[in-house]
Tab-separated table of C-alpha atoms in Angstrom:
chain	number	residue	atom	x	y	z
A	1	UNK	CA	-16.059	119.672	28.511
A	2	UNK	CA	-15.419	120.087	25.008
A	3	UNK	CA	-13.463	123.275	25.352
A	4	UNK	CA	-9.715	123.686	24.943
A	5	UNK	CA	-9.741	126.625	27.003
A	6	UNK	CA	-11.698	124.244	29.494
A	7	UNK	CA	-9.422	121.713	29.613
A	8	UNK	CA	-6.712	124.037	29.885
A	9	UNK	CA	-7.482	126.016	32.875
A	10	UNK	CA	-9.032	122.130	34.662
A	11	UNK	CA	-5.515	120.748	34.011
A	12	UNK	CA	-3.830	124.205	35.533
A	13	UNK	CA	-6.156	123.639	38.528
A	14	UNK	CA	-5.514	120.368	38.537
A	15	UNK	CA	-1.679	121.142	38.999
A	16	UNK	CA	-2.015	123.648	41.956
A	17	UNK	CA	-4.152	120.960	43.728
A	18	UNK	CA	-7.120	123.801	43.213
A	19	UNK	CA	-9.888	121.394	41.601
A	20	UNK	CA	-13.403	120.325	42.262
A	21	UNK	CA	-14.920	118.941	39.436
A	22	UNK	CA	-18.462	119.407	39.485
A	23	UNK	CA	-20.868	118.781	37.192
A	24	UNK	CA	-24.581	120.042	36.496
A	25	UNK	CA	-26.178	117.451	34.259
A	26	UNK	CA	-24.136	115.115	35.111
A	27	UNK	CA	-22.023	114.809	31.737
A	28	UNK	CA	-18.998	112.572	32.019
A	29	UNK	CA	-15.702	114.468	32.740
A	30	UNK	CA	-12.793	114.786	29.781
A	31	UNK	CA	-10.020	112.271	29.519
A	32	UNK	CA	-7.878	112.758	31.982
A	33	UNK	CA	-9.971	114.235	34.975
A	34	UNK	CA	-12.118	110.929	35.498
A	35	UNK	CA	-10.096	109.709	38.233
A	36	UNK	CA	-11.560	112.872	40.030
A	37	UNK	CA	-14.576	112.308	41.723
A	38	UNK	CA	-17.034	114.392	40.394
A	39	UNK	CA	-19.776	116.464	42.725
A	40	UNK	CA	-23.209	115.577	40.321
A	41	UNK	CA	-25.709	118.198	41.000
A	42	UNK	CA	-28.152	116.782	38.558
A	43	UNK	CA	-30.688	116.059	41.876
A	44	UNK	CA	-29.661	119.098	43.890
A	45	UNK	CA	-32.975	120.383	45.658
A	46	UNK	CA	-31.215	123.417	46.155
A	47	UNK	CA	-30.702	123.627	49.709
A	48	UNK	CA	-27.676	124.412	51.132
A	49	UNK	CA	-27.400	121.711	53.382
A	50	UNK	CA	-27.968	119.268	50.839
A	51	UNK	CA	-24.800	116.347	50.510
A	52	UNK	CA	-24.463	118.025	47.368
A	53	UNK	CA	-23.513	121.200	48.749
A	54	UNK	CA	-21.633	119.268	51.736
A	55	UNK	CA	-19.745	117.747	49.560
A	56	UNK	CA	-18.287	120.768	47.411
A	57	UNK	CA	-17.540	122.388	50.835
A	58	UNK	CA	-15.893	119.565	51.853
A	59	UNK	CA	-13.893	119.028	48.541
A	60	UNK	CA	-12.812	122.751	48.926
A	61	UNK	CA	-11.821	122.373	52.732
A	62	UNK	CA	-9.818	119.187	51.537
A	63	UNK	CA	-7.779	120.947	49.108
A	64	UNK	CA	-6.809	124.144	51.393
A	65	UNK	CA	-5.132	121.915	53.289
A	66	UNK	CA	-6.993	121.386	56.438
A	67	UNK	CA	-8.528	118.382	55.941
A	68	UNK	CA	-10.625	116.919	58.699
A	69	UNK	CA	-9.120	119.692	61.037
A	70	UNK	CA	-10.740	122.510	59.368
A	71	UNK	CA	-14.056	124.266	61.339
A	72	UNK	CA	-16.450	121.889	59.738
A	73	UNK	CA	-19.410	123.799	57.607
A	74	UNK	CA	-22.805	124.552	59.375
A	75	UNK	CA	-24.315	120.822	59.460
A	76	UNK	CA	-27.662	119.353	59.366
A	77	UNK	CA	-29.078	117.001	62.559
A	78	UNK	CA	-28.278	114.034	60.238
A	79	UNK	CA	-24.631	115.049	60.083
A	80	UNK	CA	-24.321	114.554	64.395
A	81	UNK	CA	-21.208	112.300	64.681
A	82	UNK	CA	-21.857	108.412	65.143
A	83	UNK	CA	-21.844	107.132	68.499
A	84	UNK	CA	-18.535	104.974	69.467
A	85	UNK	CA	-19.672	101.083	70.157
A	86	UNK	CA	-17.493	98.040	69.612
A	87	UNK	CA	-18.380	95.600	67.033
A	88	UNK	CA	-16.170	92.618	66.357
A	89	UNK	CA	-15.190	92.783	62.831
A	90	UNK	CA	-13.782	89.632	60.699
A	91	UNK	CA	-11.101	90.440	58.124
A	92	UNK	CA	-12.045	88.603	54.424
A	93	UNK	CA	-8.966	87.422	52.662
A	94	UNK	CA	-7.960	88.730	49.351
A	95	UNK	CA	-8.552	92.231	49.967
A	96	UNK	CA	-11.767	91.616	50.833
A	97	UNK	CA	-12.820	93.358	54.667
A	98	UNK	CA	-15.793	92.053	56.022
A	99	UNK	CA	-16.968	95.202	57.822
A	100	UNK	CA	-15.515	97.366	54.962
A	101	UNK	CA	-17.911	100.398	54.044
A	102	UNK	CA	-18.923	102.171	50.372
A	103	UNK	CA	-20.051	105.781	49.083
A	104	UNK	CA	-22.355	106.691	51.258
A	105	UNK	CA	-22.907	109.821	48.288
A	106	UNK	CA	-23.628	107.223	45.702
A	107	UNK	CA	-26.310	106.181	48.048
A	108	UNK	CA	-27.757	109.355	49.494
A	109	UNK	CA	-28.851	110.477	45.555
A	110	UNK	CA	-30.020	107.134	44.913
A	111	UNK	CA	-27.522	105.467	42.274
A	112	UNK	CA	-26.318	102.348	41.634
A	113	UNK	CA	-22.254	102.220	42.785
A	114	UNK	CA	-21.615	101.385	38.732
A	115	UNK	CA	-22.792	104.729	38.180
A	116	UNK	CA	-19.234	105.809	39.247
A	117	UNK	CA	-17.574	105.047	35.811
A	118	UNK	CA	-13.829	104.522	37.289
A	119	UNK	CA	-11.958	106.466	34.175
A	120	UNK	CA	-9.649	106.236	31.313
A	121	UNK	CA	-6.817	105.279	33.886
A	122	UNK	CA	-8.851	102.265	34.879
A	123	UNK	CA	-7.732	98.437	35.118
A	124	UNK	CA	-9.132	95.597	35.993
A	125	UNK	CA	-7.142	92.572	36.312
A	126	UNK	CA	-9.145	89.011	35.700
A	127	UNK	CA	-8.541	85.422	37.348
A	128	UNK	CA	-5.745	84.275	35.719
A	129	UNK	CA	-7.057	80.875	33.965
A	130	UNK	CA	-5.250	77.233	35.369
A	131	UNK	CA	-4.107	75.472	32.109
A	132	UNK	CA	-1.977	73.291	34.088
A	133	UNK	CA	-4.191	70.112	33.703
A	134	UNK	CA	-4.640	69.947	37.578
A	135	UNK	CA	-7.426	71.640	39.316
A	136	UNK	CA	-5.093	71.864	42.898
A	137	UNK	CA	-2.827	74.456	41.039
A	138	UNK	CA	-5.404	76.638	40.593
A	139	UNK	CA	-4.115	78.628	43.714
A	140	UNK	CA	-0.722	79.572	41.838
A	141	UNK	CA	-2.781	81.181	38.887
A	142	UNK	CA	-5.027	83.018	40.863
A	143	UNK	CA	-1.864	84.270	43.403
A	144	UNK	CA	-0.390	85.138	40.372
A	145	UNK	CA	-3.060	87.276	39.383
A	146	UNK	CA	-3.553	88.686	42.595
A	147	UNK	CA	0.437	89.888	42.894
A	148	UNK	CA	0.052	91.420	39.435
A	149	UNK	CA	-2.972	93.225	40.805
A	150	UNK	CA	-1.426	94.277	43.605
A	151	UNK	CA	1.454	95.480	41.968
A	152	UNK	CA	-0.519	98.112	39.317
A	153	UNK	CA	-2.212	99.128	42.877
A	154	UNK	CA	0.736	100.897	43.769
A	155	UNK	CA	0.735	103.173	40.692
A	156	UNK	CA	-0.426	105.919	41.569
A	157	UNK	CA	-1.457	106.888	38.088
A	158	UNK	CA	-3.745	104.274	37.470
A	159	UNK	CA	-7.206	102.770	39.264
A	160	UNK	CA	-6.980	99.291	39.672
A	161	UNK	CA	-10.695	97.467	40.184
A	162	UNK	CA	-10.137	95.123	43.813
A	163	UNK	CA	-10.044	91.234	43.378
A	164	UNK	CA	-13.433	90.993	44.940
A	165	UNK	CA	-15.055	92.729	42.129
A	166	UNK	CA	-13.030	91.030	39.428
A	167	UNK	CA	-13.639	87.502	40.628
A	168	UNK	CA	-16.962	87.873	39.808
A	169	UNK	CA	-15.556	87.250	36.101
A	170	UNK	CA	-13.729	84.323	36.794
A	171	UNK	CA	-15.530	81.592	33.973
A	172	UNK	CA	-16.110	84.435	31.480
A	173	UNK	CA	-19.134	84.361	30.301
A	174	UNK	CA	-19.620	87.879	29.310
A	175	UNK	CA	-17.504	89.644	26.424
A	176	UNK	CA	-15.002	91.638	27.311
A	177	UNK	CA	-17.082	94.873	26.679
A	178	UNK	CA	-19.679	93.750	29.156
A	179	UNK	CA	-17.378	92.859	31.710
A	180	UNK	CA	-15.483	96.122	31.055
A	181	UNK	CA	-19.013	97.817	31.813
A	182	UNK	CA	-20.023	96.347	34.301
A	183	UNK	CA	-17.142	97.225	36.232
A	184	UNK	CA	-16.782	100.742	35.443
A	185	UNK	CA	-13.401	100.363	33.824
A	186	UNK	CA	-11.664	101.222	30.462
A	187	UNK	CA	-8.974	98.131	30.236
A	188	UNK	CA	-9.094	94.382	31.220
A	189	UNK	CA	-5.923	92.122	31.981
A	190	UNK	CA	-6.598	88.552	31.094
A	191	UNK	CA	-3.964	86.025	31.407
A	192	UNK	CA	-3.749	81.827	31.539
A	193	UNK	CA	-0.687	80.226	33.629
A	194	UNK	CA	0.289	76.819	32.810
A	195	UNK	CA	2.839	75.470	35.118
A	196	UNK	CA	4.856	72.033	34.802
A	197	UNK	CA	7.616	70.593	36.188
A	198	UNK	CA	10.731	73.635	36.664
A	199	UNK	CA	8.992	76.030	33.835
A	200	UNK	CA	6.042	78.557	33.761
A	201	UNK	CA	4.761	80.066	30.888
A	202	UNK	CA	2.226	82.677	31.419
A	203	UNK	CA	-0.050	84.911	28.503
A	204	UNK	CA	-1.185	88.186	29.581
A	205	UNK	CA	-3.507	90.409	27.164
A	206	UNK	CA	-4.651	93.997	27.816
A	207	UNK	CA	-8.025	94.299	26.210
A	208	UNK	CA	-9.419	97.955	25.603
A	209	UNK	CA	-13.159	97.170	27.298
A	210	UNK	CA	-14.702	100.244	24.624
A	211	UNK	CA	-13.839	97.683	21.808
A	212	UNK	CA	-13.315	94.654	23.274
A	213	UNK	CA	-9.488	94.517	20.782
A	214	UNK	CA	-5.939	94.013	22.287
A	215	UNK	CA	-3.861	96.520	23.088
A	216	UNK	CA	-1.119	94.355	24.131
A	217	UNK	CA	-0.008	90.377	24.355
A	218	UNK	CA	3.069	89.075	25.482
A	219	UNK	CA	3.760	85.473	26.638
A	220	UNK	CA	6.534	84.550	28.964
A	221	UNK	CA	8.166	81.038	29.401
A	222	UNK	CA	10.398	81.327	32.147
A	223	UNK	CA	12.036	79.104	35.057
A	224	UNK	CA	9.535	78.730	37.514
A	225	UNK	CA	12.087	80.677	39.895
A	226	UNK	CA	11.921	83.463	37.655
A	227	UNK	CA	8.259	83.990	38.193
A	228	UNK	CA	8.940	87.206	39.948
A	229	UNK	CA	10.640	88.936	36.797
A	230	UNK	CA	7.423	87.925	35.117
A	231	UNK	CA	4.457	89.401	37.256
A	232	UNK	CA	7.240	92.395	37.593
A	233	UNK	CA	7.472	92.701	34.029
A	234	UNK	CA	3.392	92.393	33.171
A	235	UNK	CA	3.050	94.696	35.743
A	236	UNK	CA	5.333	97.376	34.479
A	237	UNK	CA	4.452	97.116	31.224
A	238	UNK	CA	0.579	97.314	31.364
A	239	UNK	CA	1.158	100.908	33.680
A	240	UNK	CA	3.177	102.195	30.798
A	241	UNK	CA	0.476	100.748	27.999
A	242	UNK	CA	-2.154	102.848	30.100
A	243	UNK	CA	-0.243	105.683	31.408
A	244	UNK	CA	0.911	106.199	27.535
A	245	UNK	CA	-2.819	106.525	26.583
A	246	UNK	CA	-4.057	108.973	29.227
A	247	UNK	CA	-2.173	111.502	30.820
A	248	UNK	CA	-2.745	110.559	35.001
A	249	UNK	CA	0.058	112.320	36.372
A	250	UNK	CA	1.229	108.905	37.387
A	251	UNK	CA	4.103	106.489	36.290
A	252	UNK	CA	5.175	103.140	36.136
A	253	UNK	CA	7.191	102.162	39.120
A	254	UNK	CA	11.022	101.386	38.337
A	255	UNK	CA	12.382	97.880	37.745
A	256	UNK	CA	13.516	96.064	40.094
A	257	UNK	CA	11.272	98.406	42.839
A	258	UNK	CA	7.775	96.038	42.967
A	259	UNK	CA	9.652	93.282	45.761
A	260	UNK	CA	10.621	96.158	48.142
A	261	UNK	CA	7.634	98.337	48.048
A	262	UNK	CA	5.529	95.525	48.486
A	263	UNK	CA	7.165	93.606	51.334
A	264	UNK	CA	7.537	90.323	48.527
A	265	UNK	CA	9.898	87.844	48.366
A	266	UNK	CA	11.993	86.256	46.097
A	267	UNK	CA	12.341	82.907	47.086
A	268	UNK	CA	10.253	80.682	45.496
A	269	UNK	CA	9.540	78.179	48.673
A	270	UNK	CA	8.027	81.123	50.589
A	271	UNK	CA	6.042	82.725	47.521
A	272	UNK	CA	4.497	78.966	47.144
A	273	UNK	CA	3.483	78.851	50.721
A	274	UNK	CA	2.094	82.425	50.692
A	275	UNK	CA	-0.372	81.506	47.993
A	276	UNK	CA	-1.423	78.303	49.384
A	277	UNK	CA	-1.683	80.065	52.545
A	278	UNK	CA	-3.566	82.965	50.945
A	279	UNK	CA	-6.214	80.681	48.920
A	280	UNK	CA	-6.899	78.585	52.205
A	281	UNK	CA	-7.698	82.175	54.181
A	282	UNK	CA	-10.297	82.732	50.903
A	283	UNK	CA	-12.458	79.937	52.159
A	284	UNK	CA	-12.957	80.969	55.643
A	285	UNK	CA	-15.128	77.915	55.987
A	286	UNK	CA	-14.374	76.807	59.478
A	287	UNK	CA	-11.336	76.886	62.118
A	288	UNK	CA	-9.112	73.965	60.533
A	289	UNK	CA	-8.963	76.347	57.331
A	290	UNK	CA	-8.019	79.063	59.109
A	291	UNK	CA	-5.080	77.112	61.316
A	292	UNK	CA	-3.936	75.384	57.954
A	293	UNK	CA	-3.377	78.954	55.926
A	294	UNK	CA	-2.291	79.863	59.239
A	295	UNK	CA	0.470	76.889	59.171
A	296	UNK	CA	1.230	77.952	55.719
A	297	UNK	CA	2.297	82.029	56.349
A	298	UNK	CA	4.418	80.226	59.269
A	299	UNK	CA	6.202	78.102	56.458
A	300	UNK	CA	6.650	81.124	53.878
A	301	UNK	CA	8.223	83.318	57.269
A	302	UNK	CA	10.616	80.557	57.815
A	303	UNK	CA	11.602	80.239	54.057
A	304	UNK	CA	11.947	83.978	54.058
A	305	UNK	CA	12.139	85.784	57.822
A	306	UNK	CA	12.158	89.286	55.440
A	307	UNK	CA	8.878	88.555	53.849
A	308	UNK	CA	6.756	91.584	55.087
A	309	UNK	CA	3.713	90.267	53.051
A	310	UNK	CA	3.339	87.135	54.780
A	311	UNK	CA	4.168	88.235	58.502
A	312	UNK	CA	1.154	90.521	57.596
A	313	UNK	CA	-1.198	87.560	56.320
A	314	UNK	CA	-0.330	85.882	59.644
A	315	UNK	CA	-1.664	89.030	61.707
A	316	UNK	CA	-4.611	88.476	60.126
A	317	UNK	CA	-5.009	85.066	60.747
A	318	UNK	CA	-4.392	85.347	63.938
A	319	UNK	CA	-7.361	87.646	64.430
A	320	UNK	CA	-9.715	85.984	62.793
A	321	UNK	CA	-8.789	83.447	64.305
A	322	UNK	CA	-9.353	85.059	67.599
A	323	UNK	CA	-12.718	87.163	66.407
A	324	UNK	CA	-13.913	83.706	65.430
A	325	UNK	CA	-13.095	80.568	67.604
A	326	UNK	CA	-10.924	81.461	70.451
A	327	UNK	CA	-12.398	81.295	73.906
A	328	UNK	CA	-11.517	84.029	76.352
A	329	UNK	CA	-8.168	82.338	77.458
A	330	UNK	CA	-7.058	82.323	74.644
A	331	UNK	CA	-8.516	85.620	72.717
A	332	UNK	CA	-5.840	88.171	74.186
A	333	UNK	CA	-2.849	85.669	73.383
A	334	UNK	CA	-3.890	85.875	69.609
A	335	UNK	CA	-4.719	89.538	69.276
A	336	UNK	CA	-1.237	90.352	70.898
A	337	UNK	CA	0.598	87.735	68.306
A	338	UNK	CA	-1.350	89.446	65.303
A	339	UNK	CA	0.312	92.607	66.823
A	340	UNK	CA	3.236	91.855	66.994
A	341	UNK	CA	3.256	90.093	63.675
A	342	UNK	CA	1.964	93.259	62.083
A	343	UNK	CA	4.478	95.395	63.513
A	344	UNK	CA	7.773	93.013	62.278
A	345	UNK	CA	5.866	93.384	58.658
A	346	UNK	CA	6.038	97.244	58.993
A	347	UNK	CA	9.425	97.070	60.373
A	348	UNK	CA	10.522	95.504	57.252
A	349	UNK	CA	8.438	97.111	55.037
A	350	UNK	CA	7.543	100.807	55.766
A	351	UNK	CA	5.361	101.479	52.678
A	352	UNK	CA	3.352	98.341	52.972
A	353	UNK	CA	-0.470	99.490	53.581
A	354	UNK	CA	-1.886	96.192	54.449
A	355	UNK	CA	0.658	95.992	57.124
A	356	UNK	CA	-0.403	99.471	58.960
A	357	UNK	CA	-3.841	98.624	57.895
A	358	UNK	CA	-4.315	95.285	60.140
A	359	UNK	CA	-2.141	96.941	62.891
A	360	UNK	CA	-4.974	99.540	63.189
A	361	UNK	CA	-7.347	96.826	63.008
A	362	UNK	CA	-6.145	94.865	65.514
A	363	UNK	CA	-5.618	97.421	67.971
A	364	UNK	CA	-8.990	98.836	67.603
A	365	UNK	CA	-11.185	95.868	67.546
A	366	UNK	CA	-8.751	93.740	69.424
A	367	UNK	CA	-7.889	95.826	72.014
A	368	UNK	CA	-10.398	98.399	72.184
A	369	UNK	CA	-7.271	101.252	71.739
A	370	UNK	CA	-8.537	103.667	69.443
A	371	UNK	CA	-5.873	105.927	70.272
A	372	UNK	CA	-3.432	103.886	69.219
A	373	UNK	CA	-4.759	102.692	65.837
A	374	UNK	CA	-5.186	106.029	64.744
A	375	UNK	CA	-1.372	106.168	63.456
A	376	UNK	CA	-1.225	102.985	61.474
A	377	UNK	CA	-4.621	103.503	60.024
A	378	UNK	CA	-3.681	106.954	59.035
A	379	UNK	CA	-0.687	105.820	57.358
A	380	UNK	CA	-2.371	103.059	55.968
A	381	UNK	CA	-4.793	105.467	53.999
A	382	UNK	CA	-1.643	107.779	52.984
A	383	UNK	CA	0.159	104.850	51.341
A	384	UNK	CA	-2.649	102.820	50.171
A	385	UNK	CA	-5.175	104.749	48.725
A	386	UNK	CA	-4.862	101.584	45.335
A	387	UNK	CA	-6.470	99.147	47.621
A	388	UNK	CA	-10.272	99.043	48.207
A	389	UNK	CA	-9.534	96.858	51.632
A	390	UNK	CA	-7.308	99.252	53.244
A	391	UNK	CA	-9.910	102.252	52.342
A	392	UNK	CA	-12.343	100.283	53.826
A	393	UNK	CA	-10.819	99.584	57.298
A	394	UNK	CA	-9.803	103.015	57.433
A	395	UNK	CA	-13.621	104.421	57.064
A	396	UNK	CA	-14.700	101.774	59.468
A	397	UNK	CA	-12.640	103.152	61.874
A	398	UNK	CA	-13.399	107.137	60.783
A	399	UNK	CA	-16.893	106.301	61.385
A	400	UNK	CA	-16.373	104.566	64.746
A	401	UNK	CA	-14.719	107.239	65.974
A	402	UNK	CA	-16.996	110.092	64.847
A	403	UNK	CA	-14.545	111.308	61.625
A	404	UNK	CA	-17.962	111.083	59.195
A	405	UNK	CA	-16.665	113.527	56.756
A	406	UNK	CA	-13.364	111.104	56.759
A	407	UNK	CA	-15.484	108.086	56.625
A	408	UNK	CA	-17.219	109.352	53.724
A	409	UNK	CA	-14.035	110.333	51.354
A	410	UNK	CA	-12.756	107.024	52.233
A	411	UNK	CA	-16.001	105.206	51.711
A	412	UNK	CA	-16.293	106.284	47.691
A	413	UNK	CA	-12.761	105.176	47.122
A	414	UNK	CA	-13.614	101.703	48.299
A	415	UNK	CA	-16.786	101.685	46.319
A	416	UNK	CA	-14.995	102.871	43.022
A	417	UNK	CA	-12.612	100.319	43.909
A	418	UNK	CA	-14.931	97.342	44.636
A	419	UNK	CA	-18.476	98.067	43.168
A	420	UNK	CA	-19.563	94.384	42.708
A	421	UNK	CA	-18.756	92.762	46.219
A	422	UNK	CA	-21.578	92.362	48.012
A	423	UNK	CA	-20.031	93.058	51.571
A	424	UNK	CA	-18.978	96.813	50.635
A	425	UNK	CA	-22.550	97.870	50.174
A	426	UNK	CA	-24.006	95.677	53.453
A	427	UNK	CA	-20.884	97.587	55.216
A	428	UNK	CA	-21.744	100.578	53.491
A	429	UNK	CA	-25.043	100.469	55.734
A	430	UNK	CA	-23.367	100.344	58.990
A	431	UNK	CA	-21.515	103.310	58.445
A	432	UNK	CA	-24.972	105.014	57.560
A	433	UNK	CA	-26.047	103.355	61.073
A	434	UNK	CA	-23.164	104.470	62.962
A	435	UNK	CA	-23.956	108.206	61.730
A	436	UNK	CA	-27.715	107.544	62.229
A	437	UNK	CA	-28.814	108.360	59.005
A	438	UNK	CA	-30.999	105.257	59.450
A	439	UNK	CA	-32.698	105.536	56.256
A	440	UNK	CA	-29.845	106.367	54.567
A	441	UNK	CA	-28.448	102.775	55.851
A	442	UNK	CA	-31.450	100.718	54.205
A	443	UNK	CA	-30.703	100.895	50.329
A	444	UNK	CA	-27.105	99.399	50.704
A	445	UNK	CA	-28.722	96.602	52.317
A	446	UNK	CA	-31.127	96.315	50.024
């Protein structure tokens, strides 16, 4: 890896889509290649059924184009495709799925998911701190967070930790080089938001997590209407800080580009009630919770009927909702809403993952059609490869449905994504179940 000629011929192979990285010892990959996964073959027994091997054949298959449609390679008993069953899955707020699922590699060789360092392209954005003086705006510094977030999860040159993950940070208690580790990533956004009256002003920092020094600091004091030029411009400018430092093939997206990708907003009324609505959906505490953030998506739709974001946040209300407390009356009214609510986000927002993502959801576990949800979740997983969530649902599904080798691909993206969250590795085990690799399924749970 410390070969020019190395690095030379990885980065042509890396250019005709002709790569595998794999690694015999297990050494770290150069700058530049880490957002590869990389085969280890440190514990190969040297069979040739081993998930090393599987893997390598799979990473080959995946590259010549035929994907999950390619003749599959001779498989062991343990690779038998899972059996279909329903299972009624609840969808976490804030990018969180309940029933999402993790590497089932990391697991198989016995590692811990922090073993899979995320790269030199890697960002993880912190809880935004509330220096507003009033504990009940705390939802409008952590939205704020969240939309930058989301935003550098559309970059396609960079690897943005999920909010799950990140939250564990929220009081700070480690250093910056410590939290940096224990995430697996190479920068950390910090920011505070202190809101009064008409104004905003809002500090972001981009810390480098080997040092633990700035790379950047701006802070903005804007109109509070203008708060959409600001998580825009933090946005933009932290993908060009990172993309300037390691060469991802990736670039920032263009100015004024962030609203209509993402299905946002730009009325202020709407983006209010989205948040609210969005931190009430976080507790998922009990069914008045649920109707209230329901109430509030309802408000932001009527500020804003073009808000894709928040017609999506109602879908899934709507099925939790009706996963949760809804008695057989009034189950198949809710699951059809959440459909159709879905399906006006996608309408107005083609590129939106989350959208296409709890379409798929809703169809499958809703309506038992997993026909259907095969579209939308395959699109999902095109478009939103950035967000641990979507990567999730999509392997959920894969497995359901017997796609293991599909499952599994998606599964280490989510845990690369989302290695502290608690629910990706219990998920991780039902995947394992769903294959019947039943030992395979007890470590996650562990």
């Amino acid at each position: 890896v410390g070969s020019d000629w190395v690095l030379d011929e990885a980065a042509k192979g890396r250019d005709l889509r002709k790569l595998v990285p794999v690694s015999l010892d297990g050494v770290e990959p150069p700058m530049g290649f880490r957002r590869y996964h990389s085969i280890n073959l440190a514990g190969w027994d040297g069979g040739t059924q081993s998930p090393e091997v599987q893997a390598i054949v799979r990473g080959v298959l995946a590259l010549d184009g035929r994907g999950s449609s390619a003749p599959p390679p001779t498989l062991s008993a343990s690779d038998a495709p899972p059996s279909a069953s329903r299972r009624r899955l609840l969808l976490a707020a804030a990018g969180v799925a309940l029933a999402g699922v993790a590497g089932t590699l990391v697991w198989r060789r016995g590692g811990d998911a922090r073993d899979s360092r995320a790269g030199g392209n890697s960002v993880a954005v912190l809880p935004f701190q509330n220096l507003s003086g009033d504990p009940a705006q705390a939802y409008f510094s952590d939205g704020l967070a969240e939309e930058v977030r989301a935003t550098l999860a559309r970059n396609a040159g960079l690897l943005v930790m999920a909010q799950a993950s990140s939250a564990q940070f929220r009081d700070r208690a480690d250093d910056a080089r410590s939290i940096a580790d224990k995430l697996g990533v190479t920068y950390l956004l910090a920011g505070s938001v202190r809101r009064a009256e008409e104004k905003v002003r809002v500090a972001a920092d981009l810390i480098d997590g080997d040092s633990g020094f700035s790379r950047w600091s701006q802070t903005f004091e804007r109109r509070l209407d203008d708060i959409f030029g600001v998580q825009s411009e933090i946005a933009t400018t932290v993908a060009a800080e990172i993309i300037a430092r390691v060469e991802t093939g990736g670039a920032p997206p263009e100015p004024g580009r962030e609203t209509l990708d993402s299905g946002g907003t730009q009325d202020l009324a709407a983006f209010d009630a989205y948040l609210r609505g969005r931190a009430l959906y976080d507790l998922s505490v009990d069914e008045a919770s649920e109707l209230a953030a329901l109430a509030q998506f309802d408000a932001a739709i009527a500020a804003d009927p073009a808000f894709a974001r928040a017609h999506a946040a109602r879908a899934r209300s709507l099925t939790a909702i009706a996963n949760q407390y809804a008695d057989l009356d009034r189950r198949n009214g809710l699951y059809e809403a959440a459909i159709a609510s879905a399906a006006r986000a996608i309408d107005l927002a083609p590129d939106l993952a989350d959208a296409h993502s709890t379409l798929g959801f809703t169809l499958f576990q809703g309506q038992l059609d997993a026909k259907a949800a095969r579209v939308p979740f395959e699109r999902s997983a095109t478009t939103g490869a950035g967000e641990a969530t979507v990567m999730a649902r999509y392997a959920q599904y894969c497995a359901r449905v017997g796609r293991d080798r599909a499952a599994t691909t998606a599964m280490q993206r989510a845990v690369l994504l989302d290695p502290l969250n608690p629910l990706i590795h219990r998920a991780a085990a039902s995947v394992e179940y769903a294959a019947r690799r039943y030992a395979e399924s007890l470590p996650p749970l562990r």
